Amino acid sequence: MPGTDESTAASPTALSPNGSDYGATAFADGVPAALARLLAEHPDWSPWGHRGYALVPEFAPRGTIVRTLQSDEGGLALCRDEYREHSLDPRWTAAVTGIRLGGAERLMRLCVQHLSRRTVQGRMTLAHPVVRAHFGEAVLDLAEARQCADLPAAGRTADAVVRATLRRFGAAGYVDGPARRLARALDLLSDLYREGGPDHAGR
Amino acid sequence: MPDDDLKALRGIGRELAEGLRTHSLDVHEGREAAEDVVAALPAEYWCLGLRPDRNPKPLREGGRTLPVRSCREFTALMEELCRGDAGLALAMPFSSMSAMLMEQMLDASQLDAHYARMSERPTWTFFALTEPERGSDAGAITTTLEPGEDGAVLNGVKRYIGNGARAYCGLVFARNTAASGMFAVQPVLVPSDAPGFTAELLDTMGLKGAGLSEIRLEGVRVPVADGARTAPTGLRGAMQTFDTFRPCVGAMALGAGTAVYEYVDRELRAGAQRNWRDRFVHRIEATRGLIATAAAALDAGRGDGSVSSAAKLSAVRLADALAAAAVDVLGPAARLDHPLIDKWDGDIRGIEFMEGTSDIQRQTIAQGWIAGRLPLVGARPGEGR
Ligand SMILES: Cc1cc2nc3c(=O)[nH]c(=O)nc-3n(C[C@H](O)[C@H](O)[C@H](O)COP(=O)(O)OP(=O)(O)OC[C@H]3O[C@@H](n4cnc5c(N)ncnc54)[C@H](O)[C@@H]3O)c2cc1C
């Protein structure tokens, strides 16, 4: 994904040790592309998530399609097979955590682009210190998460960054558009591939 | 209103909310129109909020009339309705800020026609300030009002406007090209059947009942009088209305958050339930106290923007924390297994933007406190609850 006018470093230092993971694809090309790459490279890994749901590229559905999610980056299919309730594959889940982190950073980039086109009291909204501080925090959170071996914790960080960043769009992130669609895909990935068994809730 | 009446009002709100809840998912998923849900309610509910002397169908309980006019009454009812469904609560004609402002804007004959209409069928109005490029920075709006010989002409686009596509008229904030300074931005009454007026519903993440719309104004002619009558109040007048309305938005967030709280509470086993309650029950009470304090201050004529902001921000923060925690606590696939929770999460995220984002509220609170208008010591907790 291209940076904004403000990104000047010719060869920036990546804060992540594993910049070539699926998160990098999610960041550069979007969630559908990252999932497609994951499927293509690891056809033997199971994409089934919790309770027999899977979120996969629209061109590779499985089981019954519950609904589809469209975006400029490609379509996704939410699929279900109730016989797959317990087939969570930790390798897939780990890769999806990377995608969630990369997707969160992609959402931040979209937000930067959005806020650099808006003004508040005659100044670019992106230049407002309160707004900048958000990005500072979020970058640090994601950088730590990418270094973190605790995948559930890294996933929770991605969720929090997505939530806080979508809020940064103001009402523009509340109506249909690229930001909301990306955030929705990331919310569903979190829901389906998050660590923690079905009894986590004490139900 | 005496406390007993306030309690009765809450009781009526709770009952109505239960009915609204049964339509939540159908409206959210587009199987049912929010307008039809409202139209099927008894007329008392469309007429909520009307001036008691003009209300042909007031709410009654045990032989007494229950008005919904003060901030305390409004916040109590809104909290209960949003406990059922925040989207449908916003589909109720009385819940728009425009309903309040219309009374100040309409002349006697317009007001008669307005009330007659309100008692015949559900009637919505809108309040159009935000533009695609101007939200928090409301003072910089670009919609123009150009006065001419026989009226004035409006041009511009408004976005994220509640009721925009279903209202019969509403208030448009525009920049008067013949004025300057703080009064240049002024509200103008615009009927939605005026030539050059078009409105289109937007696809939102939640709060479908709010009917968020985009309004286009292309050479819309308005009588000069409708703009000129309000010129002295301008944007500043509107900001005062925001201050009044903000605790009501807080009550919406509190109601929506409480719905999440109660839902999760019912789903959990004993141990987890205890943790859940420990985490949130006191916060809910504290927020309710702040809203009651702000509402009582406004009713007593001691309202202050920073107190209103504190009430709203507290509720929005709480509701957001509840929604995020619910998805976590209910476990994997919670959004799919509990579609109401997923929907309410979307609703709650929208309430944050109404009457200004949390960043703006934080700054207002800080200003109020620094200037000594928001003392923390000496305030009576839950005053007026
Ligand atoms: C459900 C809903 C109902 C609504 N109803 C109406 C309605 O009926 N009528 C109407 O006119 N509008 C309505 N709105 C629009 C609402 O008033 C705006 O969304 C709100 O004012 C924020 O503006 P924005 O969305 O353009 O965000 P922006 O102003 O673009 O803000 C983007 C980000 O920048 C931050 N930011 C902006 N300025 C500052 C600052 N000075 N300091 C710190 N941070 C800042 C914000 O906090 C946010 O994070 C509604 C919106 C929603 C979601």
mmCIF file with all atom_site columns, C-alpha atoms in Angstrom, chain B residues 79 254 257-262 276-277 279-291 314 318 322 385:
data_model
loop_
_atom_site.group_PDB
_atom_site.id
_atom_site.type_symbol
_atom_site.label_atom_id
_atom_site.label_alt_id
_atom_site.label_comp_id
_atom_site.label_asym_id
_atom_site.label_entity_id
_atom_site.label_seq_id
_atom_site.pdbx_PDB_ins_code
_atom_site.Cartn_x
_atom_site.Cartn_y
_atom_site.Cartn_z
_atom_site.occupancy
_atom_site.B_iso_or_equiv
_atom_site.pdbx_formal_charge
_atom_site.auth_seq_id
_atom_site.auth_comp_id
_atom_site.auth_asym_id
_atom_site.auth_atom_id
_atom_site.pdbx_PDB_model_num
ATOM 1  C CA . GLU B 1 79  ? -32.191 5.272  28.414 1.00 0.00 ? 79  GLU B CA 1
ATOM 2  C CA . LEU B 1 254 ? -26.060 4.109  28.605 1.00 0.00 ? 254 LEU B CA 1
ATOM 3  C CA . GLY B 1 257 ? -24.630 -0.412 26.966 1.00 0.00 ? 257 GLY B CA 1
ATOM 4  C CA . THR B 1 258 ? -27.036 -1.674 29.601 1.00 0.00 ? 258 THR B CA 1
ATOM 5  C CA . ALA B 1 259 ? -28.725 -3.851 26.975 1.00 0.00 ? 259 ALA B CA 1
ATOM 6  C CA . VAL B 1 260 ? -25.334 -5.441 26.278 1.00 0.00 ? 260 VAL B CA 1
ATOM 7  C CA . TYR B 1 261 ? -24.633 -5.811 30.003 1.00 0.00 ? 261 TYR B CA 1
ATOM 8  C CA . GLU B 1 262 ? -27.933 -7.540 30.703 1.00 0.00 ? 262 GLU B CA 1
ATOM 9  C CA . TRP B 1 276 ? -18.781 -9.530 34.733 1.00 0.00 ? 276 TRP B CA 1
ATOM 10 C CA . ARG B 1 277 ? -20.892 -7.803 37.359 1.00 0.00 ? 277 ARG B CA 1
ATOM 11 C CA . ARG B 1 279 ? -16.388 -5.222 36.290 1.00 0.00 ? 279 ARG B CA 1
ATOM 12 C CA . PHE B 1 280 ? -19.343 -3.151 35.183 1.00 0.00 ? 280 PHE B CA 1
ATOM 13 C CA . VAL B 1 281 ? -22.165 -2.730 37.655 1.00 0.00 ? 281 VAL B CA 1
ATOM 14 C CA . HIS B 1 282 ? -20.634 0.197  39.531 1.00 0.00 ? 282 HIS B CA 1
ATOM 15 C CA . ARG B 1 283 ? -19.542 1.904  36.345 1.00 0.00 ? 283 ARG B CA 1
ATOM 16 C CA . ILE B 1 284 ? -23.121 1.768  35.073 1.00 0.00 ? 284 ILE B CA 1
ATOM 17 C CA . GLU B 1 285 ? -24.372 3.399  38.261 1.00 0.00 ? 285 GLU B CA 1
ATOM 18 C CA . ALA B 1 286 ? -21.671 6.072  38.149 1.00 0.00 ? 286 ALA B CA 1
ATOM 19 C CA . THR B 1 287 ? -22.515 6.963  34.556 1.00 0.00 ? 287 THR B CA 1
ATOM 20 C CA . ARG B 1 288 ? -26.223 7.099  35.339 1.00 0.00 ? 288 ARG B CA 1
ATOM 21 C CA . GLY B 1 289 ? -25.346 9.482  38.169 1.00 0.00 ? 289 GLY B CA 1
ATOM 22 C CA . LEU B 1 290 ? -23.378 11.777 35.862 1.00 0.00 ? 290 LEU B CA 1
ATOM 23 C CA . ILE B 1 291 ? -26.218 11.875 33.346 1.00 0.00 ? 291 ILE B CA 1
ATOM 24 C CA . SER B 1 314 ? -18.770 8.680  30.382 1.00 0.00 ? 314 SER B CA 1
ATOM 25 C CA . LEU B 1 318 ? -18.794 2.647  29.145 1.00 0.00 ? 318 LEU B CA 1
ATOM 26 C CA . LEU B 1 322 ? -19.187 -3.183 27.345 1.00 0.00 ? 322 LEU B CA 1
ATOM 27 C CA . ARG B 1 385 ? -31.570 11.365 40.091 1.00 0.00 ? 385 ARG B CA 1
#
